[in-house]
Structure formats: structure tokens, C-alpha cells
């Protein structure tokens, strides 16, 4: 028999307006039935709280349901909280404490962190520090089989919570809130996270707590910021929801992913934390490097590196398949516009893109006929890698970073599109966010490929896909199963968020005269010459 859900109310800044809050709670209960608890985040007390609060302290008035509050966010209200470890403030009103985990008899687990972020140790009584967050994380993450908490209560918003998400209105989530709270939320994986202080209501789209294809599915998290009680703008300050404790849920039901689930907004901070302790697990890397070994389906054991398996032989060179008709990109074909070619290697060549986004938008192409990266032989892959390295070094010398993408859909010859983006225009993380955000808008599932893996572990030969690679090594992948916008990659890079040239998203609108194209190719060839390994062969 399924466990009965708990009915919970969450509230934003009360600011001492107890009668307004509890009057509203009574009205909701008379209309919708009883709730089990009220959780308050933000400023519970205000500058005019004393007279109203005295009636609750003496028992003249009583909160209508069990109410749990966070501590002070400023020096003025510290005196209302006599015990930092938590205590009953009045009948039915409990101060949870500075930080910790509240577990009710129902099994519901509520993690809490009082105050605002402090840069100093020890933190003032109304603040928390990095040490407080680290200790709270350590106490919970050390619990056997820890999966997350049901609810997280903080007063500040988590920094960057709006990444990959719906708009937070006037609140700039890249500047607002606490990085420590972001780190806490990333680690504790709350099913619900409530915060306040910004006098705004914001219900973020749910986000996932696992990396698709790399980790087993986990439950999603929902972040809800609530406004202040009785605000004149009628912004929502009370949020009602039902919840079955995680410990009592069917595991399959718990990890269901709603249709509008987004990527985790705190991935960047998580990655930075992981890098800082990467040396601790370096020896384990080879054991977990491959997340999807396609060769298993062929009944052959694939060694994780060339040193294992005494009979292992390197991939043999194979003759590329011949095109079924004229090909615009096979170098031996009369169809190739050779005036755009800027470098020729043994197995690959570089050519400026016809109708490029920018004058230095270049293509890496195999000399022979291959449809996609997945089909390439090992020696072609090796030379593609050399061209990537050369282009990275070349563009960095120009104050740029490159973005590479491939669309293996409605195309017959591999084209690796390489587009430079000025370093002062946006970061690699900004570019990745732009791809993911645009994909979500168009209901395209763009997944991140693990750092030590490559596309051949995700897609088989003949599989239609779209693939993005940043010069940081980060990779995004979409398996195409239906119609796909042909100009998606260009449109993202041309958007206001990246290059701000949206009128150049379609290459057919960007074609230049042959003489102009030839001049651009000569200029690129001249500038690229010091980096061109093919000239040194």
C-alpha cells in the first residue's frame, strides 16, 4: 500500500507579519483541508515584530499548524533566536537551528541552513561560512546509501539557479544569491529547495541530478523562491504541495523525469569541485572511463587501452566507401571548389566554409569519402585530431576559441564545422549553455558526453546525429530520430548570446563572389602557415 503524502506549506519572508500569515493559513485550511506543517524561509522577524510576537510568546495567540523557521539574516533579529542549535520559540513555532537535518516521524528529511553567506571565519551569528556548508555536507553525505534529501531550506537563493531554465524575471541569477548554497544544493540533491530574501516569486523548471548516459537516473530537484508576506504586488508567498518521503517511495516512481526537466544548473561548480579532488581517483580512471562500449554488442572484448590484451591489433586502414554520385567534398571530385582549400594533409584537408559565418569559418574534411566521424579509420581520426590541435593553437593566437560541430543528417560527406569565437565575447560555458538552452526550446535532447569518452561510444555507423565539441574538450550529442533543423548549429552560434549575427544563420544568405572567397582563403592560408603541420611533413 502506497504511503499517504504529507501536505506542506512553504512561506517566504514573513517580516513579522504573523497575523497576515496565519490568517492566510487558516483560510487555506478551511477551504482545502488540514496541512501537516508550515516551513518559513527568509526573514521571519521584522523591525516591528515585538508587540505582535509577544502575544505568541505568552500563549495569547497560537500558530494554527506546526511552523518551522530559519534563523536571523541580520544583527537586529539575532536576539529572537536564543539557542543556535534550535529551540521552540512559541507554541507550534520552532527554530530549526543554524544548520542540520530535521527528520520527522513521517520519515521526511528536511535539510536547513540559516543566515546569509559570510566570507569570514568565524561567521557572525546571522551568517554561514564555507566551513558550515562543508560540515553540513559531510554529515549528510556520509550517511549510508545517501540519495538526497526531501527538502532544503535556505534564505538566500543559490547562485546560477537560472542556468538552462525559464526566466527569473528581474532577478539576475548569475549575480544574485550564494555560491555556497549552490554547492550545497548540488551535493544534497533536494527534491524541493525553498529560498526567499529577493521579494520575488520564481518556480524554476525541474532539473536532473544525474548525467544522462553516464550515471543511473536520479530524482529531479525543484527550486521555488517565495516573495514576502502581504506584498502589495500580490506576488506568491505561500506554496502548497504534497510529498511522500523519499525513503517510502517506489524507486522507479522516485526517478521519473518530467517532460520539462532541464540540465543541472550547478554542473560547472560540481565539475570544479571534482577537478580539485581528481588526483584522489586518478588510479580508478581507467576502470570507469567507458560508459557505453558498443563493441560489447558485437561479441568482442574491447581493451581500455592499447597495452591490454596480448592479441590486440590496431584498427586496420580501410578503403573509404565510394560516393553513390557526385560529391562536393571528396578532394578528387571535380565538384570541389578548390579555391577554398587552405591546407592539405595525408588523409584530411581544410577548406573555408562556403557562405561561412565568419571569414575564418573553416571545415575539416576527409580527403576520401566518409559520411561521419563514426565511420573514420584510425589514421584519418589521428589527422583530424592534429588539425583540431593546430586550429586551437592558431585561433588562440588570434584571441579566439573554436567551436566544432557535425550534423550527420541529410549529408553524405563528413564536414566538421569549426567556428572561432572571440575570447572576450563569451566563455566556453556560455557557449555550451546557449546550445543547451536553444535545444530545450526546440525540444531537442542535447546530452553531454563524458570527458574521457568519444562519439564512437555513443553512435553506430549510419546513426543520424548532431554533435558539438568545445576547445575545452567538452562534448554535446543529440541522436536524431525525426525532423531536425538543418541550420541549428549555425543558428546557435549566430545568436545574440554568442556571435550576435543572427542574419547569417543560413549559409545561402552569406555567399560571396568567387574572387572574395579566394582572397579570404589566401589570407587564412598565409596566417595559418606557422601552425600547419601538413607543411612540415
XYZ file of C-alpha atoms in Angstrom:
537
model
C 0.000 0.000 0.000
C 1.402 3.414 -1.008
C 2.333 5.810 1.792
C -0.023 8.752 2.313
C 1.573 12.036 1.193
C 2.280 14.833 3.640
C 0.644 18.171 2.915
C 3.126 21.005 3.347
C 3.014 24.797 3.095
C 6.182 26.826 2.436
C 6.403 30.576 3.009
C 8.782 33.380 2.051
C 9.823 36.379 4.188
C 7.276 36.858 6.991
C 8.914 40.108 8.189
C 6.972 39.861 11.477
C 3.547 39.895 9.766
C 2.355 36.913 11.787
C -1.367 37.739 11.755
C -1.364 38.143 7.979
C 0.464 34.834 7.530
C -1.513 32.733 9.978
C -4.802 34.280 8.856
C -3.990 33.166 5.319
C -3.026 29.683 6.530
C -6.337 29.315 8.393
C -8.235 30.385 5.270
C -6.400 27.828 3.130
C -7.070 25.064 5.641
C -10.767 25.853 5.899
C -11.008 25.646 2.114
C -8.597 22.816 1.282
C -8.339 20.781 4.471
C -5.563 20.464 7.049
C -1.852 20.740 6.299
C 0.849 18.952 8.282
C 3.395 21.743 8.590
C 4.452 25.244 7.558
C 8.088 25.907 6.555
C 9.332 29.511 6.621
C 12.460 30.762 4.815
C 13.937 34.253 4.667
C 13.279 36.876 7.355
C 10.743 35.523 9.856
C 11.006 38.595 12.088
C 10.961 42.248 11.065
C 11.646 45.641 12.577
C 8.096 45.917 14.017
C 7.742 42.361 15.329
C 7.945 42.843 19.106
C 4.337 43.691 20.058
C 2.805 41.100 17.739
C 5.348 38.469 18.707
C 4.707 38.972 22.451
C 1.165 37.602 22.035
C 2.576 34.325 20.668
C 5.310 34.102 23.309
C 2.756 34.431 26.151
C 0.370 31.940 24.573
C -2.336 34.535 23.940
C -2.154 33.544 20.291
C -1.022 30.294 18.686
C 0.164 29.260 15.228
C -2.548 27.169 13.546
C -0.157 24.392 12.433
C 3.396 23.287 13.371
C 5.659 26.012 11.976
C 9.404 25.641 11.371
C 11.571 28.711 10.756
C 15.137 29.579 9.821
C 17.357 31.888 11.876
C 18.352 35.529 11.602
C 19.705 37.169 8.446
C 20.820 40.391 10.169
C 22.126 41.547 13.535
C 18.834 43.221 14.512
C 16.882 39.958 14.748
C 19.563 37.704 16.306
C 18.046 38.179 19.794
C 14.852 36.354 18.755
C 16.842 33.095 18.464
C 18.280 32.211 21.891
C 19.782 28.813 21.015
C 21.885 28.321 17.849
C 21.172 24.585 17.897
C 17.423 25.200 17.595
C 14.555 25.517 20.069
C 10.839 26.127 20.450
C 10.209 29.877 20.166
C 6.499 29.695 20.992
C 3.790 27.068 20.928
C 3.761 25.471 17.448
C 6.686 27.661 16.281
C 10.123 26.001 16.174
C 13.500 27.470 15.223
C 15.313 24.683 13.353
C 18.838 25.878 14.196
C 21.918 27.167 12.421
C 22.329 24.130 10.170
C 21.350 20.471 10.184
C 18.784 17.862 9.227
C 15.281 17.668 10.640
C 13.680 14.215 10.391
C 10.062 13.892 11.413
C 8.290 10.718 12.481
C 6.927 10.507 8.930
C 10.428 9.940 7.544
C 10.509 13.320 5.764
C 14.046 14.707 5.711
C 14.474 18.489 5.761
C 17.998 19.931 5.480
C 18.348 23.550 6.573
C 20.935 26.326 6.589
C 20.161 29.588 8.405
C 21.506 33.046 7.591
C 23.294 34.672 4.674
C 26.716 33.868 3.209
C 29.765 35.225 5.034
C 33.283 35.485 3.643
C 34.792 35.370 7.112
C 35.586 32.746 9.752
C 34.036 32.531 12.219
C 30.817 33.738 10.618
C 28.578 36.174 12.528
C 25.544 34.712 14.295
C 23.327 35.663 11.346
C 25.565 34.127 8.641
C 27.064 30.856 7.452
C 30.540 30.194 6.104
C 32.197 27.699 3.779
C 33.078 25.676 6.882
C 29.403 25.484 7.903
C 28.420 24.222 4.451
C 31.293 21.713 4.343
C 30.348 20.307 7.748
C 26.664 20.026 6.829
C 27.545 18.259 3.581
C 29.958 15.901 5.330
C 27.422 14.895 7.975
C 24.780 14.037 5.376
C 26.874 12.598 2.542
C 28.495 10.154 4.960
C 25.102 8.561 5.617
C 24.987 5.032 4.126
C 23.110 4.888 0.786
C 22.552 8.656 0.762
C 20.388 9.603 -2.246
C 19.422 13.153 -1.340
C 17.023 14.998 0.931
C 13.324 15.649 0.528
C 13.504 19.389 1.227
C 16.252 22.001 1.527
C 15.547 25.312 3.276
C 17.856 28.312 2.821
C 17.233 32.026 2.965
C 19.469 33.091 0.017
C 18.889 31.849 -3.487
C 21.557 29.568 -4.949
C 23.813 31.406 -7.419
C 23.241 30.460 -11.110
C 19.956 28.651 -10.410
C 18.526 30.177 -13.596
C 21.083 28.481 -15.872
C 19.345 26.326 -18.538
C 15.994 27.419 -17.086
C 12.954 29.618 -17.535
C 13.469 33.322 -16.846
C 13.588 34.552 -13.250
C 12.219 37.932 -14.330
C 14.088 40.915 -12.900
C 16.393 38.732 -10.800
C 19.828 38.152 -12.354
C 20.606 34.637 -11.149
C 24.250 34.923 -12.270
C 24.797 37.683 -9.690
C 22.093 37.048 -7.104
C 22.383 34.545 -4.289
C 25.067 32.401 -2.739
C 27.650 30.146 -4.385
C 27.836 28.136 -1.167
C 24.105 27.457 -1.361
C 24.576 26.310 -4.978
C 27.278 23.914 -3.819
C 25.036 22.649 -1.022
C 22.079 22.095 -3.350
C 24.292 20.304 -5.893
C 25.509 17.909 -3.195
C 22.296 17.311 -1.221
C 20.040 16.899 -4.300
C 16.842 18.155 -2.615
C 13.539 17.242 -4.236
C 12.306 20.700 -3.200
C 14.507 23.704 -2.403
C 12.889 26.842 -0.972
C 14.519 30.273 -0.577
C 13.490 33.936 -0.224
C 15.059 37.389 0.509
C 14.643 38.735 -3.062
C 10.972 39.695 -2.669
C 10.177 37.705 -5.796
C 8.351 34.517 -6.712
C 10.164 32.145 -9.039
C 9.399 28.495 -9.696
C 12.209 27.031 -11.731
C 11.683 24.149 -14.131
C 12.763 20.865 -12.515
C 16.387 19.883 -13.135
C 18.058 16.481 -13.230
C 20.639 15.284 -10.722
C 22.467 12.851 -12.974
C 24.384 12.950 -16.231
C 22.392 11.145 -18.896
C 24.174 8.084 -20.346
C 26.860 8.342 -17.672
C 25.023 7.846 -14.379
C 21.976 5.905 -13.269
C 18.818 8.074 -13.215
C 18.154 10.052 -10.040
C 15.185 12.088 -8.831
C 14.733 15.645 -10.093
C 15.010 18.813 -7.996
C 12.597 21.737 -7.924
C 13.652 25.215 -6.788
C 10.981 27.646 -5.584
C 11.694 31.199 -4.391
C 8.894 32.913 -2.496
C 8.024 36.578 -2.049
C 7.340 38.427 1.222
C 4.073 38.074 3.148
C 1.440 40.661 2.306
C 3.435 42.262 -0.522
C 1.457 44.880 -2.452
C 2.400 43.368 -5.833
C 0.416 40.213 -4.986
C 3.463 38.039 -5.642
C 3.119 34.494 -4.382
C 4.484 33.984 -0.881
C 2.790 30.704 0.093
C 3.363 27.445 -1.766
C 1.327 24.304 -1.100
C 2.480 20.844 -2.111
C 2.139 17.178 -1.217
C 5.148 14.918 -0.740
C 5.793 11.292 0.110
C 9.134 10.889 1.921
C 11.843 9.615 -0.394
C 12.501 6.649 1.905
C 8.929 5.402 1.411
C 8.716 5.821 -2.367
C 8.980 3.190 -5.058
C 12.454 3.736 -6.612
C 11.096 3.724 -10.179
C 8.474 6.316 -9.256
C 11.053 8.481 -7.490
C 13.339 8.842 -10.533
C 10.648 9.627 -13.119
C 11.708 12.615 -15.216
C 9.037 15.216 -16.062
C 8.888 16.279 -19.705
C 10.203 19.784 -18.980
C 13.246 18.661 -16.954
C 16.419 20.666 -17.676
C 20.119 20.114 -17.179
C 21.549 20.731 -13.707
C 22.295 24.467 -13.261
C 25.195 23.759 -10.898
C 27.184 21.451 -13.198
C 30.031 23.931 -13.548
C 30.586 24.246 -9.792
C 30.314 20.473 -9.436
C 32.956 19.965 -12.145
C 35.308 22.425 -10.477
C 34.920 20.552 -7.196
C 35.537 17.242 -8.937
C 38.684 18.561 -10.617
C 40.077 19.685 -7.268
C 39.949 16.122 -5.996
C 40.699 14.383 -9.304
C 44.106 13.267 -8.094
C 42.412 11.136 -5.437
C 40.811 8.885 -8.009
C 43.342 9.011 -10.849
C 44.092 5.330 -10.476
C 40.415 4.499 -10.856
C 40.024 6.424 -14.089
C 40.747 3.544 -16.450
C 38.134 1.391 -14.742
C 35.302 3.855 -15.292
C 36.440 5.529 -18.489
C 33.943 3.971 -20.887
C 30.269 4.416 -20.179
C 28.864 2.779 -23.314
C 31.048 0.211 -25.054
C 29.312 -0.513 -28.329
C 31.745 -3.304 -29.139
C 30.079 -5.478 -26.496
C 27.114 -5.881 -28.815
C 29.434 -7.432 -31.368
C 30.651 -10.141 -29.005
C 34.232 -8.828 -28.813
C 36.123 -7.612 -25.808
C 37.405 -4.089 -26.272
C 40.560 -3.238 -24.307
C 40.510 0.080 -22.466
C 43.917 0.944 -23.909
C 46.443 -0.444 -26.342
C 48.505 -2.136 -23.642
C 45.906 -4.693 -22.554
C 45.083 -7.906 -24.348
C 48.032 -9.685 -25.903
C 46.299 -10.276 -29.241
C 45.032 -6.704 -29.638
C 45.767 -5.257 -33.079
C 45.380 -1.565 -34.022
C 42.441 -0.732 -36.235
C 43.493 -1.531 -39.798
C 43.308 1.052 -42.523
C 40.233 0.601 -44.616
C 39.418 1.913 -48.026
C 36.723 4.557 -47.754
C 33.420 3.783 -49.486
C 32.805 5.436 -52.805
C 30.052 8.064 -53.148
C 26.921 6.988 -54.988
C 27.014 10.178 -57.065
C 28.893 13.492 -57.402
C 30.319 14.675 -54.053
C 31.086 18.315 -53.337
C 33.715 17.427 -50.720
C 35.772 14.439 -51.974
C 39.027 16.221 -52.842
C 39.482 14.259 -56.085
C 35.998 15.235 -57.249
C 35.654 17.873 -59.989
C 32.788 19.301 -57.902
C 35.156 20.563 -55.167
C 35.623 24.342 -55.072
C 39.384 24.129 -54.772
C 39.895 27.875 -54.384
C 38.535 27.468 -50.815
C 41.121 24.820 -49.819
C 43.675 26.187 -47.334
C 45.621 23.092 -46.193
C 46.047 19.506 -47.441
C 47.292 16.687 -45.237
C 47.698 12.988 -45.952
C 44.120 11.964 -45.078
C 42.300 15.257 -44.453
C 42.178 18.801 -45.728
C 40.973 22.205 -44.545
C 38.739 24.489 -46.572
C 36.951 27.705 -45.819
C 33.204 27.212 -45.476
C 31.181 28.489 -48.399
C 28.907 31.173 -47.003
C 30.764 30.967 -43.682
C 29.515 32.591 -40.503
C 32.824 34.482 -40.389
C 35.743 34.894 -42.821
C 37.746 32.320 -40.790
C 34.948 29.728 -40.507
C 36.724 26.579 -41.669
C 35.872 22.919 -42.370
C 37.925 19.828 -41.528
C 37.164 17.255 -44.252
C 38.451 13.761 -45.025
C 40.085 13.514 -48.454
C 38.308 10.203 -49.088
C 34.569 9.691 -48.877
C 33.387 9.168 -45.283
C 29.908 10.092 -44.132
C 30.611 10.788 -40.441
C 33.241 10.765 -37.696
C 31.921 7.370 -36.598
C 32.960 5.880 -39.980
C 36.546 7.169 -39.986
C 39.547 4.838 -39.968
C 42.139 5.276 -37.216
C 44.678 7.128 -39.372
C 42.042 9.645 -40.509
C 40.942 10.180 -36.891
C 44.564 10.820 -35.965
C 44.916 13.541 -38.597
C 41.568 15.106 -37.684
C 42.928 15.385 -34.128
C 46.093 17.067 -35.432
C 44.026 19.636 -37.329
C 41.930 20.324 -34.229
C 45.078 20.962 -32.186
C 46.571 23.194 -34.866
C 43.365 25.207 -35.194
C 43.062 25.585 -31.424
C 46.583 26.976 -31.224
C 46.009 29.181 -34.282
C 42.748 30.685 -33.041
C 44.123 31.216 -29.526
C 46.937 33.259 -31.084
C 44.186 35.453 -32.526
C 42.398 35.826 -29.170
C 39.674 33.328 -30.078
C 38.380 29.897 -29.104
C 36.819 27.467 -31.545
C 33.517 25.599 -31.522
C 33.244 22.489 -33.664
C 30.041 20.776 -34.734
C 28.963 17.972 -37.051
C 25.485 17.254 -38.425
C 25.283 13.678 -39.661
C 21.825 14.170 -41.144
C 20.878 14.843 -44.758
C 24.570 14.967 -45.692
C 26.774 12.425 -47.455
C 30.325 13.606 -46.716
C 31.700 14.411 -43.255
C 32.031 18.138 -42.598
C 33.454 19.242 -39.263
C 32.451 22.887 -38.998
C 34.978 24.919 -36.979
C 33.881 28.434 -35.997
C 36.054 30.819 -33.956
C 34.501 32.940 -31.187
C 36.411 35.890 -29.644
C 37.558 35.107 -26.092
C 36.165 38.411 -24.848
C 32.784 37.681 -26.434
C 31.780 34.760 -24.198
C 33.191 31.829 -22.255
C 33.098 28.170 -23.294
C 30.467 27.645 -20.565
C 28.335 30.436 -22.094
C 28.530 28.724 -25.487
C 27.556 25.364 -24.011
C 24.637 26.970 -22.161
C 23.468 28.576 -25.417
C 23.419 25.221 -27.213
C 21.536 23.529 -24.366
C 19.069 26.403 -23.943
C 18.261 26.542 -27.674
C 17.941 22.751 -27.758
C 15.445 22.820 -24.894
C 13.379 25.482 -26.656
C 13.165 23.258 -29.728
C 12.621 20.069 -27.673
C 15.981 18.657 -28.779
C 17.621 16.416 -26.168
C 21.244 17.545 -26.174
C 23.299 15.343 -23.842
C 26.827 15.773 -22.530
C 29.319 13.043 -23.452
C 31.665 12.160 -20.556
C 35.098 13.774 -20.695
C 37.101 10.610 -21.373
C 34.732 9.186 -23.983
C 34.059 9.960 -27.614
C 31.242 9.874 -30.094
C 32.064 6.376 -31.364
C 30.901 5.053 -27.988
C 27.515 6.727 -28.350
C 26.605 6.295 -32.026
C 26.914 3.457 -34.522
C 27.711 3.871 -38.180
C 24.628 5.082 -40.031
C 23.069 6.723 -36.948
C 21.868 10.277 -37.663
C 23.162 12.684 -35.003
C 24.226 16.230 -34.167
C 27.476 16.727 -32.271
C 29.208 19.738 -30.669
C 32.763 19.923 -29.332
C 34.315 22.867 -27.488
C 38.048 23.510 -27.427
C 37.921 22.678 -23.702
C 37.181 19.076 -24.705
C 33.530 19.236 -23.591
C 31.122 17.479 -25.966
C 27.348 17.534 -26.571
C 25.381 14.957 -28.545
C 21.851 14.553 -29.933
C 20.631 11.373 -31.575
C 18.345 12.477 -34.417
C 15.164 10.409 -34.589
C 12.899 12.714 -36.582
C 12.993 16.093 -38.347
C 15.956 18.241 -37.320
C 16.665 21.922 -38.124
C 19.488 21.888 -40.672
C 20.916 25.223 -39.524
C 20.686 24.517 -35.774
C 24.445 24.693 -35.104
C 24.913 27.884 -37.106
C 21.792 29.454 -35.598
C 23.056 28.938 -32.027
C 26.470 30.425 -32.810
C 24.944 33.282 -34.801
C 22.538 34.135 -31.963
C 22.786 37.277 -29.836
C 24.134 35.168 -26.952
C 27.248 34.145 -28.901
C 28.341 35.997 -32.093
C 25.310 38.309 -32.378
C 24.972 37.875 -36.161
C 21.560 36.130 -36.427
C 21.141 37.265 -40.046
C 23.985 34.890 -41.022
C 22.395 31.700 -39.640
C 21.607 30.415 -43.173
C 24.736 29.941 -45.313
C 22.807 30.599 -48.533
C 22.356 34.216 -47.457
C 26.088 34.596 -46.880
C 27.574 33.552 -50.225
C 30.291 35.854 -51.577
C 31.768 36.373 -55.027
C 34.414 33.833 -56.052
C 37.149 36.486 -56.045
C 36.291 37.481 -52.470
C 36.258 33.836 -51.372
C 39.665 33.247 -52.983
C 41.109 36.327 -51.245
C 39.800 35.139 -47.863
C 41.327 31.698 -48.479
C 44.717 33.226 -49.338
C 44.637 35.329 -46.172
C 43.732 32.337 -43.990
C 46.387 30.137 -45.661
C 49.047 32.800 -45.007
C 48.092 33.293 -41.340
C 47.699 29.556 -40.659
C 51.037 28.598 -42.252
C 53.086 28.686 -38.975
C 50.601 26.241 -37.396
C 50.094 23.950 -40.412
C 51.698 20.594 -39.611
C 50.997 19.429 -43.184
C 53.677 21.815 -44.472
C 56.254 20.245 -42.147
C 55.541 16.641 -43.179
